[in-house]
PDB file of C-alpha atoms and ligand atoms in Angstrom:
ATOM      1  CA  MET A   1     -73.886  95.374 -66.853  1.00 69.00           C
ATOM      2  CA  LYS A   2     -74.077  91.975 -68.509  1.00 76.00           C
ATOM      3  CA  LYS A   3     -75.222  93.601 -71.741  1.00 89.00           C
ATOM      4  CA  PHE A   4     -72.228  95.912 -71.692  1.00 93.00           C
ATOM      5  CA  GLY A   5     -69.942  92.895 -71.369  1.00 92.00           C
ATOM      6  CA  GLN A   6     -71.589  91.236 -74.340  1.00 94.00           C
ATOM      7  CA  LYS A   7     -71.340  94.418 -76.382  1.00 94.00           C
ATOM      8  CA  LEU A   8     -67.679  94.774 -75.491  1.00 94.00           C
ATOM      9  CA  ARG A   9     -66.989  91.185 -76.467  1.00 94.00           C
ATOM     10  CA  ALA A  10     -68.835  91.607 -79.767  1.00 94.00           C
ATOM     11  CA  ALA A  11     -66.887  94.799 -80.502  1.00 94.00           C
ATOM     12  CA  MET A  12     -63.644  93.009 -79.684  1.00 92.00           C
ATOM     13  CA  GLN A  13     -64.549  90.135 -81.984  1.00 92.00           C
ATOM     14  CA  ARG A  14     -65.329  92.571 -84.794  1.00 93.00           C
ATOM     15  CA  PHE A  15     -62.042  94.330 -84.217  1.00 92.00           C
ATOM     16  CA  MET A  16     -60.040  91.090 -84.293  1.00 91.00           C
ATOM     17  CA  ALA A  17     -61.893  89.639 -87.295  1.00 92.00           C
ATOM     18  CA  GLY A  18     -59.427  88.952 -90.078  1.00 92.00           C
ATOM     19  CA  ARG A  19     -56.496  89.764 -87.836  1.00 94.00           C
ATOM     20  CA  TYR A  20     -53.814  87.299 -86.966  1.00 94.00           C
ATOM     21  CA  GLY A  21     -53.982  87.060 -83.151  1.00 93.00           C
ATOM     22  CA  SER A  22     -51.316  85.467 -81.021  1.00 92.00           C
ATOM     23  CA  ASP A  23     -49.030  82.480 -81.514  1.00 94.00           C
ATOM     24  CA  LYS A  24     -45.899  80.941 -80.011  1.00 96.00           C
ATOM     25  CA  LEU A  25     -43.578  83.422 -81.732  1.00 96.00           C
ATOM     26  CA  ASN A  26     -45.572  86.283 -80.199  1.00 96.00           C
ATOM     27  CA  ILE A  27     -45.243  84.748 -76.746  1.00 96.00           C
ATOM     28  CA  LEU A  28     -41.471  84.591 -77.302  1.00 97.00           C
ATOM     29  CA  LEU A  29     -41.380  88.249 -78.415  1.00 97.00           C
ATOM     30  CA  ILE A  30     -43.347  89.348 -75.353  1.00 97.00           C
ATOM     31  CA  GLY A  31     -41.059  87.217 -73.167  1.00 97.00           C
ATOM     32  CA  ILE A  32     -37.901  88.806 -74.623  1.00 97.00           C
ATOM     33  CA  GLY A  33     -39.469  92.245 -74.217  1.00 97.00           C
ATOM     34  CA  LEU A  34     -40.231  91.580 -70.555  1.00 97.00           C
ATOM     35  CA  VAL A  35     -36.725  90.221 -69.884  1.00 97.00           C
ATOM     36  CA  PHE A  36     -35.185  93.428 -71.289  1.00 97.00           C
ATOM     37  CA  CYS A  37     -37.669  95.482 -69.304  1.00 95.00           C
ATOM     38  CA  LEU A  38     -36.778  93.688 -66.050  1.00 96.00           C
ATOM     39  CA  THR A  39     -33.026  93.790 -66.736  1.00 96.00           C
ATOM     40  CA  ALA A  40     -33.290  97.553 -67.231  1.00 94.00           C
ATOM     41  CA  MET A  41     -34.360  97.889 -63.580  1.00 92.00           C
ATOM     42  CA  PHE A  42     -31.027  96.538 -62.358  1.00 94.00           C
ATOM     43  CA  PHE A  43     -28.955  99.266 -63.978  1.00 94.00           C
ATOM     44  CA  LYS A  44     -28.344 102.641 -62.376  1.00 92.00           C
ATOM     45  CA  ASN A  45     -26.873 104.212 -65.493  1.00 94.00           C
ATOM     46  CA  THR A  46     -29.678 106.135 -67.231  1.00 93.00           C
ATOM     47  CA  TYR A  47     -28.264 105.595 -70.698  1.00 95.00           C
ATOM     48  CA  VAL A  48     -28.098 101.796 -70.243  1.00 95.00           C
ATOM     49  CA  ARG A  49     -31.572 101.781 -68.681  1.00 95.00           C
ATOM     50  CA  LEU A  50     -33.116 103.735 -71.530  1.00 95.00           C
ATOM     51  CA  SER A  51     -31.519 101.626 -74.238  1.00 96.00           C
ATOM     52  CA  LEU A  52     -32.649  98.384 -72.557  1.00 96.00           C
ATOM     53  CA  ALA A  53     -36.161  99.798 -72.146  1.00 96.00           C
ATOM     54  CA  GLY A  54     -36.057 100.861 -75.799  1.00 96.00           C
ATOM     55  CA  VAL A  55     -35.153  97.341 -76.908  1.00 97.00           C
ATOM     56  CA  SER A  56     -37.956  95.927 -74.774  1.00 97.00           C
ATOM     57  CA  TYR A  57     -40.448  98.301 -76.428  1.00 97.00           C
ATOM     58  CA  VAL A  58     -39.291  97.216 -79.877  1.00 98.00           C
ATOM     59  CA  PHE A  59     -40.099  93.588 -79.028  1.00 97.00           C
ATOM     60  CA  LEU A  60     -43.413  94.442 -77.369  1.00 97.00           C
ATOM     61  CA  PHE A  61     -44.551  96.625 -80.270  1.00 97.00           C
ATOM     62  CA  TRP A  62     -43.427  93.974 -82.728  1.00 97.00           C
ATOM     63  CA  SER A  63     -45.638  91.414 -80.967  1.00 97.00           C
ATOM     64  CA  ILE A  64     -48.603  93.837 -80.960  1.00 96.00           C
ATOM     65  CA  PHE A  65     -48.041  94.511 -84.652  1.00 96.00           C
ATOM     66  CA  ARG A  66     -48.030  90.763 -85.423  1.00 96.00           C
ATOM     67  CA  CYS A  67     -51.149  90.237 -83.321  1.00 96.00           C
ATOM     68  CA  LEU A  68     -53.131  92.956 -85.135  1.00 96.00           C
ATOM     69  CA  SER A  69     -51.717  92.215 -88.567  1.00 96.00           C
ATOM     70  CA  ARG A  70     -54.142  91.344 -91.367  1.00 95.00           C
ATOM     71  CA  LYS A  71     -51.479  89.551 -93.392  1.00 95.00           C
ATOM     72  CA  THR A  72     -52.265  86.293 -91.641  1.00 95.00           C
ATOM     73  CA  TYR A  73     -50.451  84.076 -94.130  1.00 95.00           C
ATOM     74  CA  LYS A  74     -47.170  85.949 -93.724  1.00 96.00           C
ATOM     75  CA  ARG A  75     -47.464  85.862 -89.915  1.00 96.00           C
ATOM     76  CA  TYR A  76     -48.277  82.148 -90.065  1.00 96.00           C
ATOM     77  CA  GLN A  77     -45.138  81.509 -92.120  1.00 96.00           C
ATOM     78  CA  GLU A  78     -42.990  83.431 -89.607  1.00 97.00           C
ATOM     79  CA  ASN A  79     -44.365  81.328 -86.780  1.00 97.00           C
ATOM     80  CA  ARG A  80     -43.812  78.132 -88.758  1.00 95.00           C
ATOM     81  CA  LYS A  81     -40.159  79.053 -89.366  1.00 94.00           C
ATOM     82  CA  TYR A  82     -39.709  79.712 -85.657  1.00 96.00           C
ATOM     83  CA  LEU A  83     -41.259  76.354 -84.745  1.00 95.00           C
ATOM     84  CA  MET A  84     -39.042  74.581 -87.294  1.00 91.00           C
ATOM     85  CA  PHE A  85     -35.995  76.302 -85.821  1.00 92.00           C
ATOM     86  CA  LEU A  86     -37.011  75.077 -82.336  1.00 93.00           C
ATOM     87  CA  GLN A  87     -37.437  71.572 -83.668  1.00 90.00           C
ATOM     88  CA  ARG A  88     -33.952  71.697 -85.193  1.00 90.00           C
ATOM     89  CA  LEU A  89     -32.491  72.767 -81.848  1.00 90.00           C
ATOM     90  CA  LYS A  90     -34.250  69.990 -79.953  1.00 92.00           C
ATOM     91  CA  ASP A  91     -33.383  67.232 -82.407  1.00 92.00           C
ATOM     92  CA  ARG A  92     -29.971  65.879 -81.340  1.00 91.00           C
ATOM     93  CA  GLU A  93     -30.161  62.729 -83.457  1.00 93.00           C
ATOM     94  CA  HIS A  94     -30.462  64.335 -86.860  1.00 94.00           C
ATOM     95  CA  ARG A  95     -28.806  67.000 -88.926  1.00 92.00           C
ATOM     96  CA  TYR A  96     -30.681  69.258 -91.271  1.00 92.00           C
ATOM     97  CA  PHE A  97     -29.447  70.366 -94.668  1.00 93.00           C
ATOM     98  CA  ASP A  98     -30.957  72.487 -97.377  1.00 92.00           C
ATOM     99  CA  CYS A  99     -30.925  71.003-100.842  1.00 95.00           C
ATOM    100  CA  PRO A 100     -28.510  73.097-102.981  1.00 95.00           C
ATOM    101  CA  ARG A 101     -30.911  73.062-105.914  1.00 95.00           C
ATOM    102  CA  CYS A 102     -34.450  73.474-104.566  1.00 95.00           C
ATOM    103  CA  LYS A 103     -33.763  74.541-100.937  1.00 91.00           C
ATOM    104  CA  GLN A 104     -35.922  71.713 -99.627  1.00 92.00           C
ATOM    105  CA  GLN A 105     -34.985  70.825 -96.049  1.00 89.00           C
ATOM    106  CA  VAL A 106     -33.548  67.317 -95.709  1.00 92.00           C
ATOM    107  CA  ARG A 107     -33.159  65.498 -92.406  1.00 93.00           C
ATOM    108  CA  VAL A 108     -30.425  62.873 -92.033  1.00 94.00           C
ATOM    109  CA  PRO A 109     -29.170  60.877 -89.027  1.00 93.00           C
ATOM    110  CA  ARG A 110     -26.114  62.258 -87.218  1.00 93.00           C
ATOM    111  CA  LYS A 111     -22.642  60.689 -86.926  1.00 91.00           C
ATOM    112  CA  LYS A 112     -22.709  58.656 -90.133  1.00 91.00           C
ATOM    113  CA  GLY A 113     -19.581  60.303 -91.564  1.00 93.00           C
ATOM    114  CA  LYS A 114     -19.640  61.545 -95.146  1.00 94.00           C
ATOM    115  CA  ILE A 115     -22.815  60.455 -96.855  1.00 94.00           C
ATOM    116  CA  SER A 116     -24.488  61.064-100.147  1.00 95.00           C
ATOM    117  CA  ILE A 117     -27.907  62.619 -99.703  1.00 95.00           C
ATOM    118  CA  THR A 118     -30.630  62.454-102.296  1.00 96.00           C
ATOM    119  CA  CYS A 119     -33.158  65.249-102.147  1.00 95.00           C
ATOM    120  CA  PRO A 120     -36.663  63.735-101.810  1.00 95.00           C
ATOM    121  CA  LYS A 121     -38.173  66.512-103.895  1.00 94.00           C
ATOM    122  CA  CYS A 122     -35.889  67.088-106.890  1.00 96.00           C
ATOM    123  CA  LYS A 123     -33.663  63.964-106.615  1.00 95.00           C
ATOM    124  CA  GLU A 124     -30.515  66.136-106.554  1.00 94.00           C
ATOM    125  CA  LYS A 125     -27.563  64.264-104.999  1.00 95.00           C
ATOM    126  CA  PHE A 126     -25.129  66.039-102.701  1.00 95.00           C
ATOM    127  CA  ILE A 127     -22.486  64.936-100.202  1.00 95.00           C
ATOM    128  CA  ARG A 128     -22.399  66.197 -96.624  1.00 95.00           C
ATOM    129  CA  LYS A 129     -20.571  65.295 -93.445  1.00 93.00           C
ATOM    130  CA  THR A 130     -23.018  64.355 -90.710  1.00 88.00           C
TER     131      THR A 130
HETATM  132 ZN1  LIG B   1     -33.918  69.415-104.003  1.00 75.31          ZN
END
């Protein structure tokens, strides 16, 4: 029995080799999927139920797709964008702007009125209200 477990684990490792696996964005997708799935149970209307269940499947399949994906760099970038978005939401003391020339993200303190911002990457100057 122990050997079977080892074999199964080895097979699983082979299967997942080179695949992306799970990350925080995947956990969010699964969470959203489950919320839709649970909400569907509260509706009596079949049409509403089916559409909510459908939406939940989209999110669940999306997370499975990301988990099994071999394009690890692309998946990593998606997760990074999500984490950056979360950071932006949490950060109440700064505002974030994209440089108009090179799209570099620039962080400046809030409530300073109109200020001139110099992009740290390309030295482009632009004025924004903070
Ligand atoms: Zn720039």
